[in-house]
Amino acid sequence: MSASGSMSARDCGITEQSVATILDEALSSFPKPPLPDGTSTSSLHTVFAHASLTGAWSGTVALRMPVSVASSLTSALFAIPTGEISTVERADVVGELSNVIAGNLKGLIGGGTTLSLPVVIEDDAEATDNRAVSLTGAVVVDFVYPFLGQLNAVQIIEYENSAP
Amino acid sequence: MKLPATIQVLLADDSRAMRALIKGNFTWPGVSFQFTEVDNGADAVAAYHSRCFDFVLLDIHMPGLDGLQVLHAIRSYDPCALVYMISSDTSMAASETAQDYGAMGFITKPISAGSLNRIMTGLEAVRRPFAVLVADDSRTGQALLKRGLDLLAIESVVTGADDGRMAVEACNREYFDIIFLDVHMPDMTGIQALKAIKSLRRDAYVVMVTSDASMDTVREARALGADDYLLKPVQQPNLKKVWSRFRVMAPQYLGHARTVF
């Protein structure tokens, strides 16, 4: 239990390992994506998605994925060339991944928890970092998930009070 | 394709005597026919919306909505509906219009042994894909589920809906064998859509799809009549089990491939 009496992430079983397992399963449901073009400038940009949980445990799941990786996943799923993918399609894919992680965590937390709809921002890496910082709270899970030769950042941010 | 042991038939004819005659003539080895009778076109359309039938026998000349209008309405709702027109009108014009509207055939009254043989042989050759509705506010969610069905080699026509309201509208407009409803959608949630869809068609087979692994949502959906649930991310073994349960629990219609895994 946290100081405020609400459950902590660890109480709920929200750990790097449990989050990584959910992400593994979510990514394995996609068709095999092509390797992103490493020379593409899109690798400097990221798609940032977050979804919040409010209840016995309150916090946010934040996923930051390079645009090149998001484009590869989108391309494989919708069978469209990476060059023709829109930001909306990429946002849908990364938003859905954050929603799946948050929804599965809701199962670990138990009853009475509300899950928000995912929010997605596509921006350059620096701007996205600033947005991530604006999600105030304690970062309780923070790891880098390598996928398609690129680094994807996953954070779980815990709020002391129920409101994000 | 082997015919099912029981075949559900919607028989629309304004003559009670003719309906009795047709029912009496329908005998086929290894098959039992269950008839739902209506005496007018409007009731025929309403009956088809309330539940699916293996095939329809439709009189052309009926008061109110005539047979051709009913055929058009039924085929708009279910493009795979199997409809035979029946009439004493032997003119080529009536037959051609019926074929244009998608009728399986045109049978002259009274139904002879030869006509019955033609109907049953035609039905044995029918193959129809499963009509699937996938409602998810994420196109990614829709595409992943469709991919899962493709990987199971299920012959299906998948319609997507981006929210609960669109799902309800689709169900009002079209027939679906199975409906996958995401729970977490803006505007109208999957739970709200489930209620609306079940009030449209009580036997609609609805699978709730959710990333929310807490059992509260599942229990609520079950209490409202959801037939099954599937957790996201959709894993193939889980989808396989859900599909097999659907094939065992839901009514089996003529022409669908055997897909119990």
CSV table of C-alpha atoms in Angstrom, one decimal:
chain,number,residue,atom,x,y,z
A,1,MET,CA,0.0,0.0,0.0
A,2,SER,CA,1.1,3.6,-0.7
A,3,ALA,CA,1.2,6.3,1.9
A,4,SER,CA,-2.3,7.4,0.9
A,5,GLY,CA,-3.7,3.9,1.5
A,6,SER,CA,-4.3,3.1,-2.2
A,7,MET,CA,-2.6,0.2,-3.8
A,8,SER,CA,0.8,0.5,-5.3
A,9,ALA,CA,1.8,-0.7,-8.7
A,10,ARG,CA,3.8,-3.5,-7.1
A,11,ASP,CA,0.8,-4.5,-5.0
A,12,CYS,CA,-1.1,-5.0,-8.2
A,13,GLY,CA,1.7,-6.9,-9.9
A,14,ILE,CA,2.5,-4.1,-12.3
A,15,THR,CA,6.2,-4.7,-13.0
A,16,GLU,CA,8.5,-4.4,-15.9
A,17,GLN,CA,8.2,-8.1,-16.5
A,18,SER,CA,4.3,-8.1,-16.6
A,19,VAL,CA,4.2,-5.0,-18.9
A,20,ALA,CA,6.8,-6.5,-21.2
A,21,THR,CA,4.9,-9.7,-21.4
A,22,ILE,CA,1.7,-7.9,-22.4
A,23,LEU,CA,3.6,-5.9,-25.0
A,24,ASP,CA,5.2,-9.1,-26.4
A,25,GLU,CA,1.8,-10.7,-26.9
A,26,ALA,CA,0.4,-7.5,-28.4
A,27,LEU,CA,3.2,-7.2,-30.9
A,28,SER,CA,3.1,-10.9,-31.7
A,29,SER,CA,-0.5,-10.6,-32.9
A,30,PHE,CA,0.7,-8.3,-35.8
A,31,PRO,CA,1.9,-9.7,-39.1
A,32,LYS,CA,5.7,-9.8,-39.4
A,33,PRO,CA,6.6,-6.2,-40.1
A,34,PRO,CA,9.4,-5.2,-42.4
A,35,LEU,CA,12.6,-3.9,-40.9
A,36,PRO,CA,12.4,-0.1,-40.7
A,37,ASP,CA,14.7,1.9,-42.9
A,38,GLY,CA,17.5,3.0,-40.5
A,39,THR,CA,18.5,5.9,-42.7
A,40,SER,CA,15.0,7.4,-42.6
A,41,THR,CA,14.7,10.7,-40.8
A,42,SER,CA,11.5,9.3,-39.3
A,43,SER,CA,13.6,7.3,-36.8
A,44,LEU,CA,14.2,10.7,-35.1
A,45,HIS,CA,10.5,11.2,-34.6
A,46,THR,CA,8.3,9.3,-32.2
A,47,VAL,CA,4.7,8.4,-31.7
A,48,PHE,CA,3.7,8.8,-28.1
A,49,ALA,CA,0.6,7.2,-26.7
A,50,HIS,CA,-0.8,7.1,-23.2
A,51,ALA,CA,-3.9,5.6,-21.5
A,52,SER,CA,-4.8,6.2,-17.9
A,53,LEU,CA,-6.4,4.0,-15.2
A,54,THR,CA,-8.3,5.4,-12.2
A,55,GLY,CA,-9.4,3.4,-9.3
A,56,ALA,CA,-7.8,1.2,-6.7
A,57,TRP,CA,-4.6,2.0,-8.5
A,58,SER,CA,-4.3,5.1,-10.5
A,59,GLY,CA,-1.7,5.8,-13.1
A,60,THR,CA,-0.8,6.1,-16.8
A,61,VAL,CA,0.7,3.7,-19.3
A,62,ALA,CA,3.0,5.7,-21.7
A,63,LEU,CA,4.5,4.1,-24.8
A,64,ARG,CA,6.9,6.0,-27.0
A,65,MET,CA,7.7,4.3,-30.3
A,66,PRO,CA,9.9,5.6,-33.2
A,67,VAL,CA,7.8,6.6,-36.2
A,68,SER,CA,9.8,4.1,-38.3
A,69,VAL,CA,8.7,1.2,-36.1
A,70,ALA,CA,5.1,2.4,-35.9
A,71,SER,CA,5.2,2.7,-39.7
A,72,SER,CA,6.5,-0.8,-40.2
A,73,LEU,CA,3.8,-2.2,-37.9
A,74,THR,CA,1.1,-0.2,-39.7
A,75,SER,CA,2.5,-1.2,-43.1
A,76,ALA,CA,2.4,-4.9,-42.2
A,77,LEU,CA,-1.1,-4.7,-40.7
A,78,PHE,CA,-2.9,-2.7,-43.4
A,79,ALA,CA,-0.7,-3.9,-46.3
A,80,ILE,CA,0.2,-0.4,-47.4
A,81,PRO,CA,3.7,0.9,-48.3
A,82,THR,CA,5.4,2.7,-45.4
A,83,GLY,CA,5.7,5.9,-47.6
A,84,GLU,CA,1.9,6.1,-47.9
A,85,ILE,CA,1.1,5.7,-44.2
A,86,SER,CA,-0.7,8.7,-42.6
A,87,THR,CA,-0.1,9.9,-39.0
A,88,VAL,CA,-3.7,8.9,-38.2
A,89,GLU,CA,-3.0,5.3,-39.1
A,90,ARG,CA,0.2,5.2,-37.1
A,91,ALA,CA,-1.5,6.9,-34.2
A,92,ASP,CA,-4.2,4.2,-34.3
A,93,VAL,CA,-1.7,1.4,-34.1
A,94,VAL,CA,0.3,2.9,-31.2
A,95,GLY,CA,-2.8,4.0,-29.4
A,96,GLU,CA,-4.2,0.5,-29.6
A,97,LEU,CA,-1.0,-0.9,-28.2
A,98,SER,CA,-1.2,1.5,-25.2
A,99,ASN,CA,-4.9,0.6,-24.8
A,100,VAL,CA,-4.1,-3.1,-24.8
A,101,ILE,CA,-1.4,-2.7,-22.1
A,102,ALA,CA,-3.6,-0.5,-19.9
A,103,GLY,CA,-6.5,-2.8,-20.3
A,104,ASN,CA,-4.5,-5.8,-19.3
A,105,LEU,CA,-3.1,-3.9,-16.3
A,106,LYS,CA,-6.7,-3.2,-15.3
A,107,GLY,CA,-7.2,-6.9,-15.0
A,108,LEU,CA,-4.3,-7.0,-12.6
A,109,ILE,CA,-5.7,-4.2,-10.5
A,110,GLY,CA,-9.2,-5.6,-10.1
A,111,GLY,CA,-12.7,-4.1,-9.8
A,112,GLY,CA,-13.8,-0.6,-9.9
A,113,THR,CA,-11.1,0.8,-12.1
A,114,THR,CA,-11.8,3.1,-15.1
A,115,LEU,CA,-9.7,3.0,-18.2
A,116,SER,CA,-9.4,6.1,-20.4
A,117,LEU,CA,-9.4,6.2,-24.1
A,118,PRO,CA,-5.8,6.4,-25.4
A,119,VAL,CA,-4.3,9.8,-26.3
A,120,VAL,CA,-1.7,9.8,-29.1
A,121,ILE,CA,0.8,12.5,-30.1
A,122,GLU,CA,3.2,12.3,-33.0
A,123,ASP,CA,6.0,14.7,-32.6
A,124,ASP,CA,9.8,15.1,-32.6
A,125,ALA,CA,11.6,13.2,-29.8
A,126,GLU,CA,12.4,16.3,-27.8
A,127,ALA,CA,8.8,17.7,-27.8
A,128,THR,CA,7.5,14.3,-26.9
A,129,ASP,CA,9.8,14.0,-24.0
A,130,ASN,CA,8.5,17.3,-22.7
A,131,ARG,CA,4.9,16.0,-23.0
A,132,ALA,CA,5.9,12.8,-21.1
A,133,VAL,CA,7.3,14.9,-18.3
A,134,SER,CA,4.0,16.8,-18.0
A,135,LEU,CA,2.4,13.5,-16.9
A,136,THR,CA,3.2,14.2,-13.2
A,137,GLY,CA,3.6,11.3,-10.9
A,138,ALA,CA,6.1,8.7,-9.8
A,139,VAL,CA,7.6,6.6,-12.6
A,140,VAL,CA,7.3,3.1,-11.2
A,141,VAL,CA,8.1,1.1,-14.4
A,142,ASP,CA,10.6,2.5,-16.9
A,143,PHE,CA,12.2,0.3,-19.5
A,144,VAL,CA,13.3,0.2,-23.1
A,145,TYR,CA,11.8,-2.5,-25.3
A,146,PRO,CA,13.9,-3.3,-28.3
A,147,PHE,CA,11.8,-4.1,-31.4
A,148,LEU,CA,12.8,-4.2,-35.0
A,149,GLY,CA,16.3,-3.0,-34.1
A,150,GLN,CA,14.9,0.2,-32.5
A,151,LEU,CA,14.3,1.3,-29.0
A,152,ASN,CA,10.8,1.8,-27.7
A,153,ALA,CA,10.2,3.4,-24.3
A,154,VAL,CA,7.6,2.2,-21.9
A,155,GLN,CA,6.7,4.0,-18.7
A,156,ILE,CA,4.1,3.4,-16.0
A,157,ILE,CA,3.5,6.5,-14.0
A,158,GLU,CA,1.7,6.1,-10.6
A,159,TYR,CA,-0.4,8.9,-9.0
A,160,GLU,CA,-0.5,9.3,-5.3
A,161,ASN,CA,-4.1,10.5,-5.5
A,162,SER,CA,-6.8,9.0,-7.7
A,163,ALA,CA,-6.8,11.9,-10.2
A,164,PRO,CA,-4.1,11.9,-12.9
B,1,MET,CA,-21.9,-29.9,-49.3
B,2,LYS,CA,-23.8,-32.2,-46.8
B,3,LEU,CA,-27.1,-30.8,-45.8
B,4,PRO,CA,-27.9,-30.2,-42.1
B,5,ALA,CA,-30.3,-32.6,-40.5
B,6,THR,CA,-32.7,-29.8,-39.8
B,7,ILE,CA,-33.4,-27.1,-42.3
B,8,GLN,CA,-35.2,-23.9,-41.3
B,9,VAL,CA,-37.5,-22.6,-44.0
B,10,LEU,CA,-39.4,-19.4,-44.2
B,11,LEU,CA,-42.5,-19.9,-46.2
B,12,ALA,CA,-44.4,-16.8,-47.4
B,13,ASP,CA,-47.6,-17.4,-49.3
B,14,ASP,CA,-51.0,-15.7,-48.8
B,15,SER,CA,-52.8,-18.9,-49.4
B,16,ARG,CA,-53.1,-21.2,-46.4
B,17,ALA,CA,-54.0,-24.1,-48.6
B,18,MET,CA,-50.9,-23.6,-50.8
B,19,ARG,CA,-48.7,-23.4,-47.7
B,20,ALA,CA,-50.1,-26.7,-46.4
B,21,LEU,CA,-49.6,-28.3,-49.9
B,22,ILE,CA,-46.0,-27.1,-50.1
B,23,LYS,CA,-45.2,-28.3,-46.6
B,24,GLY,CA,-46.6,-31.7,-47.4
B,25,ASN,CA,-44.5,-31.9,-50.6
B,26,PHE,CA,-41.2,-31.2,-48.8
B,27,THR,CA,-39.7,-34.5,-48.0
B,28,TRP,CA,-36.0,-35.3,-48.5
B,29,PRO,CA,-33.9,-38.2,-47.3
B,30,GLY,CA,-32.1,-37.4,-44.0
B,31,VAL,CA,-33.5,-33.9,-43.8
B,32,SER,CA,-36.3,-32.6,-41.6
B,33,PHE,CA,-37.8,-29.3,-42.6
B,34,GLN,CA,-39.0,-26.8,-40.0
B,35,PHE,CA,-41.3,-24.2,-41.5
B,36,THR,CA,-42.1,-20.7,-40.3
B,37,GLU,CA,-45.2,-19.6,-42.1
B,38,VAL,CA,-46.3,-16.0,-42.9
B,39,ASP,CA,-49.2,-14.9,-45.2
B,40,ASN,CA,-47.9,-11.5,-46.3
B,41,GLY,CA,-44.7,-9.7,-47.4
B,42,ALA,CA,-44.2,-7.4,-44.5
B,43,ASP,CA,-44.3,-10.3,-42.0
B,44,ALA,CA,-41.8,-12.2,-44.2
B,45,VAL,CA,-39.3,-9.3,-44.0
B,46,ALA,CA,-39.9,-9.0,-40.2
B,47,ALA,CA,-39.5,-12.7,-39.7
B,48,TYR,CA,-36.1,-12.7,-41.6
B,49,HIS,CA,-34.9,-9.8,-39.5
B,50,SER,CA,-35.8,-11.5,-36.2
B,51,ARG,CA,-33.9,-14.7,-37.1
B,52,CYS,CA,-32.0,-16.3,-39.9
B,53,PHE,CA,-33.4,-19.1,-42.1
B,54,ASP,CA,-31.6,-21.6,-44.3
B,55,PHE,CA,-33.8,-20.7,-47.2
B,56,VAL,CA,-37.0,-18.8,-48.1
B,57,LEU,CA,-39.9,-19.8,-50.3
B,58,LEU,CA,-41.6,-16.7,-51.5
B,59,ASP,CA,-44.8,-16.3,-53.3
B,60,ILE,CA,-44.6,-13.5,-55.9
B,61,HIS,CA,-48.3,-12.4,-55.7
B,62,MET,CA,-49.1,-11.4,-52.2
B,63,PRO,CA,-51.2,-8.4,-50.9
B,64,GLY,CA,-49.2,-5.4,-49.7
B,65,LEU,CA,-45.5,-6.0,-50.3
B,66,ASP,CA,-45.3,-8.4,-53.2
B,67,GLY,CA,-42.7,-11.3,-53.4
B,68,LEU,CA,-40.2,-9.3,-55.5
B,69,GLN,CA,-40.2,-6.4,-53.0
B,70,VAL,CA,-39.7,-8.9,-50.2
B,71,LEU,CA,-36.9,-10.6,-52.1
B,72,HIS,CA,-35.2,-7.2,-52.5
B,73,ALA,CA,-35.6,-6.3,-48.8
B,74,ILE,CA,-34.3,-9.7,-47.6
B,75,ARG,CA,-31.4,-9.7,-50.0
B,76,SER,CA,-30.5,-6.1,-48.9
B,77,TYR,CA,-30.4,-7.3,-45.3
B,78,ASP,CA,-28.6,-10.6,-46.0
B,79,PRO,CA,-26.8,-10.6,-49.4
B,80,CYS,CA,-26.3,-14.4,-49.0
B,81,ALA,CA,-30.0,-15.1,-48.3
B,82,LEU,CA,-31.2,-18.1,-50.3
B,83,VAL,CA,-34.6,-17.4,-51.8
B,84,TYR,CA,-36.7,-19.4,-54.2
B,85,MET,CA,-39.6,-17.6,-55.8
B,86,ILE,CA,-42.8,-19.6,-56.1
B,87,SER,CA,-45.6,-18.6,-58.4
B,88,SER,CA,-48.3,-19.9,-60.8
B,89,ASP,CA,-47.2,-17.1,-63.1
B,90,THR,CA,-45.1,-18.9,-65.7
B,91,SER,CA,-44.2,-15.8,-67.7
B,92,MET,CA,-40.5,-15.3,-68.4
B,93,ALA,CA,-40.7,-11.7,-67.2
B,94,ALA,CA,-41.5,-12.7,-63.6
B,95,SER,CA,-38.7,-15.3,-63.7
B,96,GLU,CA,-36.1,-12.8,-65.1
B,97,THR,CA,-37.0,-10.1,-62.5
B,98,ALA,CA,-36.6,-12.7,-59.7
B,99,GLN,CA,-33.2,-13.7,-61.0
B,100,ASP,CA,-32.1,-10.1,-61.4
B,101,TYR,CA,-33.0,-9.5,-57.7
B,102,GLY,CA,-30.8,-12.5,-56.7
B,103,ALA,CA,-33.3,-15.3,-56.3
B,104,MET,CA,-31.8,-18.8,-56.3
B,105,GLY,CA,-34.6,-20.0,-58.6
B,106,PHE,CA,-38.1,-19.7,-59.8
B,107,ILE,CA,-40.5,-22.6,-59.0
B,108,THR,CA,-43.9,-23.0,-60.6
B,109,LYS,CA,-46.8,-24.0,-58.3
B,110,PRO,CA,-47.7,-26.6,-57.5
B,111,ILE,CA,-44.2,-27.8,-56.5
B,112,SER,CA,-43.5,-31.0,-58.4
B,113,ALA,CA,-41.0,-33.8,-57.4
B,114,GLY,CA,-38.7,-32.4,-60.2
B,115,SER,CA,-38.8,-28.9,-58.7
B,116,LEU,CA,-38.1,-30.2,-55.2
B,117,ASN,CA,-35.1,-32.1,-56.6
B,118,ARG,CA,-33.9,-28.9,-58.3
B,119,ILE,CA,-34.2,-26.9,-55.0
B,120,MET,CA,-32.4,-29.5,-52.9
B,121,THR,CA,-29.6,-30.1,-55.5
B,122,GLY,CA,-29.2,-26.3,-55.6
B,123,LEU,CA,-28.9,-26.1,-51.8
B,124,GLU,CA,-26.4,-28.9,-51.6
B,125,ALA,CA,-24.1,-26.8,-53.9
B,126,VAL,CA,-24.4,-23.6,-51.9
B,127,ARG,CA,-21.4,-22.3,-50.0
B,128,ARG,CA,-21.7,-19.0,-48.2
B,129,PRO,CA,-19.1,-17.1,-46.3
B,130,PHE,CA,-19.7,-16.1,-42.7
B,131,ALA,CA,-21.0,-12.5,-42.3
B,132,VAL,CA,-18.9,-11.0,-39.6
B,133,LEU,CA,-19.1,-7.6,-37.9
B,134,VAL,CA,-16.1,-6.2,-36.1
B,135,ALA,CA,-16.8,-3.1,-34.1
B,136,ASP,CA,-13.7,-1.3,-32.7
B,137,ASP,CA,-12.9,2.4,-32.5
B,138,SER,CA,-9.4,1.4,-33.5
B,139,ARG,CA,-8.9,0.3,-37.1
B,140,THR,CA,-5.9,-1.6,-35.8
B,141,GLY,CA,-8.2,-3.6,-33.5
B,142,GLN,CA,-10.5,-4.3,-36.5
B,143,ALA,CA,-7.6,-5.4,-38.7
B,144,LEU,CA,-6.0,-7.6,-36.1
B,145,LEU,CA,-9.2,-9.5,-35.6
B,146,LYS,CA,-9.8,-9.9,-39.4
B,147,ARG,CA,-6.2,-11.2,-39.7
B,148,GLY,CA,-7.0,-13.7,-36.9
B,149,LEU,CA,-10.0,-15.0,-38.8
B,150,ASP,CA,-8.0,-15.2,-42.1
B,151,LEU,CA,-5.2,-17.2,-40.3
B,152,LEU,CA,-7.9,-19.7,-39.2
B,153,ALA,CA,-8.9,-19.9,-42.9
B,154,ILE,CA,-12.4,-18.9,-42.1
B,155,GLU,CA,-14.3,-17.9,-45.2
B,156,SER,CA,-15.8,-14.6,-44.1
B,157,VAL,CA,-17.0,-11.2,-45.3
B,158,VAL,CA,-15.9,-8.8,-42.5
B,159,THR,CA,-17.6,-5.4,-42.0
B,160,GLY,CA,-16.0,-2.9,-39.8
B,161,ALA,CA,-17.7,-0.4,-37.5
B,162,ASP,CA,-15.8,2.4,-35.8
B,163,ASP,CA,-18.1,2.7,-32.7
B,164,GLY,CA,-21.1,1.2,-31.0
B,165,ARG,CA,-23.6,3.4,-32.8
B,166,MET,CA,-22.3,2.3,-36.2
B,167,ALA,CA,-22.4,-1.3,-35.0
B,168,VAL,CA,-26.1,-1.0,-34.1
B,169,GLU,CA,-26.9,0.7,-37.4
B,170,ALA,CA,-25.0,-2.1,-39.3
B,171,CYS,CA,-27.1,-4.7,-37.4
B,172,ASN,CA,-30.3,-2.9,-38.2
B,173,ARG,CA,-29.3,-2.8,-41.9
B,174,GLU,CA,-27.6,-6.1,-42.4
B,175,TYR,CA,-27.5,-9.7,-41.1
B,176,PHE,CA,-24.4,-10.9,-39.4
B,177,ASP,CA,-23.6,-14.5,-38.3
B,178,ILE,CA,-21.3,-13.2,-35.5
B,179,ILE,CA,-20.6,-9.8,-34.1
B,180,PHE,CA,-17.4,-8.9,-32.3
B,181,LEU,CA,-17.9,-5.8,-30.1
B,182,ASP,CA,-15.0,-3.9,-28.5
B,183,VAL,CA,-16.1,-2.9,-25.0
B,184,HIS,CA,-14.2,0.3,-24.7
B,185,MET,CA,-15.4,2.7,-27.4
B,186,PRO,CA,-16.3,6.4,-27.4
B,187,ASP,CA,-19.8,7.7,-28.0
B,188,MET,CA,-21.6,4.3,-27.5
B,189,THR,CA,-19.7,1.7,-25.6
B,190,GLY,CA,-19.7,-2.0,-26.5
B,191,ILE,CA,-22.0,-2.7,-23.6
B,192,GLN,CA,-24.6,-0.2,-24.7
B,193,ALA,CA,-24.3,-1.5,-28.3
B,194,LEU,CA,-24.8,-5.1,-27.0
B,195,LYS,CA,-28.1,-4.1,-25.4
B,196,ALA,CA,-29.3,-2.4,-28.5
B,197,ILE,CA,-28.2,-5.3,-30.8
B,198,LYS,CA,-29.8,-7.9,-28.6
B,199,SER,CA,-33.1,-6.0,-28.6
B,200,LEU,CA,-33.0,-6.0,-32.4
B,201,ARG,CA,-32.2,-9.7,-32.7
B,202,ARG,CA,-32.2,-11.8,-29.6
B,203,ASP,CA,-30.3,-14.7,-31.3
B,204,ALA,CA,-27.5,-12.4,-32.5
B,205,TYR,CA,-24.2,-14.1,-31.5
B,206,VAL,CA,-22.1,-11.4,-29.8
B,207,VAL,CA,-18.6,-11.8,-28.7
B,208,MET,CA,-17.2,-9.0,-26.5
B,209,VAL,CA,-13.6,-8.1,-27.2
B,210,THR,CA,-11.7,-6.2,-24.6
B,211,SER,CA,-8.2,-5.5,-23.4
B,212,ASP,CA,-9.8,-5.1,-20.0
B,213,ALA,CA,-8.9,-8.3,-18.3
B,214,SER,CA,-10.9,-7.7,-15.2
B,215,MET,CA,-13.9,-10.0,-14.9
B,216,ASP,CA,-16.3,-7.2,-13.9
B,217,THR,CA,-16.8,-6.2,-17.5
B,218,VAL,CA,-17.2,-9.8,-18.7
B,219,ARG,CA,-19.8,-10.5,-16.0
B,220,GLU,CA,-21.7,-7.4,-16.9
B,221,ALA,CA,-21.7,-8.3,-20.6
B,222,ARG,CA,-22.7,-11.9,-19.9
B,223,ALA,CA,-25.7,-10.6,-17.8
B,224,LEU,CA,-26.8,-8.6,-20.8
B,225,GLY,CA,-26.7,-11.6,-23.1
B,226,ALA,CA,-23.2,-11.5,-24.5
B,227,ASP,CA,-22.4,-15.0,-25.8
B,228,ASP,CA,-18.7,-15.0,-25.3
B,229,TYR,CA,-15.7,-12.8,-24.8
B,230,LEU,CA,-12.2,-12.5,-26.2
B,231,LEU,CA,-9.3,-10.8,-24.6
B,232,LYS,CA,-6.9,-8.4,-26.4
B,233,PRO,CA,-4.3,-8.8,-27.6
B,234,VAL,CA,-6.1,-11.5,-29.6
B,235,GLN,CA,-4.2,-14.7,-29.4
B,236,GLN,CA,-4.9,-17.3,-32.1
B,237,PRO,CA,-5.6,-20.2,-29.7
B,238,ASN,CA,-8.2,-18.0,-27.9
B,239,LEU,CA,-9.8,-16.9,-31.2
B,240,LYS,CA,-10.0,-20.5,-32.3
B,241,LYS,CA,-11.8,-21.5,-29.1
B,242,VAL,CA,-14.2,-18.6,-29.4
B,243,TRP,CA,-15.0,-19.6,-33.0
B,244,SER,CA,-15.5,-23.2,-32.2
B,245,ARG,CA,-17.9,-22.3,-29.4
B,246,PHE,CA,-19.8,-20.1,-31.8
B,247,ARG,CA,-20.1,-23.0,-34.3
B,248,VAL,CA,-21.4,-25.3,-31.6
B,249,MET,CA,-23.6,-22.9,-29.7
B,250,ALA,CA,-25.1,-20.7,-32.5
B,251,PRO,CA,-27.6,-22.0,-35.0
B,252,GLN,CA,-25.9,-23.7,-38.0
B,253,TYR,CA,-27.0,-22.5,-41.4
B,254,LEU,CA,-26.9,-24.2,-44.7
B,255,GLY,CA,-23.9,-23.5,-46.8
B,256,HIS,CA,-21.4,-22.6,-44.1
B,257,ALA,CA,-18.2,-24.5,-44.1
B,258,ARG,CA,-17.6,-26.8,-41.1
B,259,THR,CA,-15.2,-24.8,-38.9
B,260,VAL,CA,-15.2,-26.4,-35.5
B,261,PHE,CA,-11.5,-26.6,-34.5
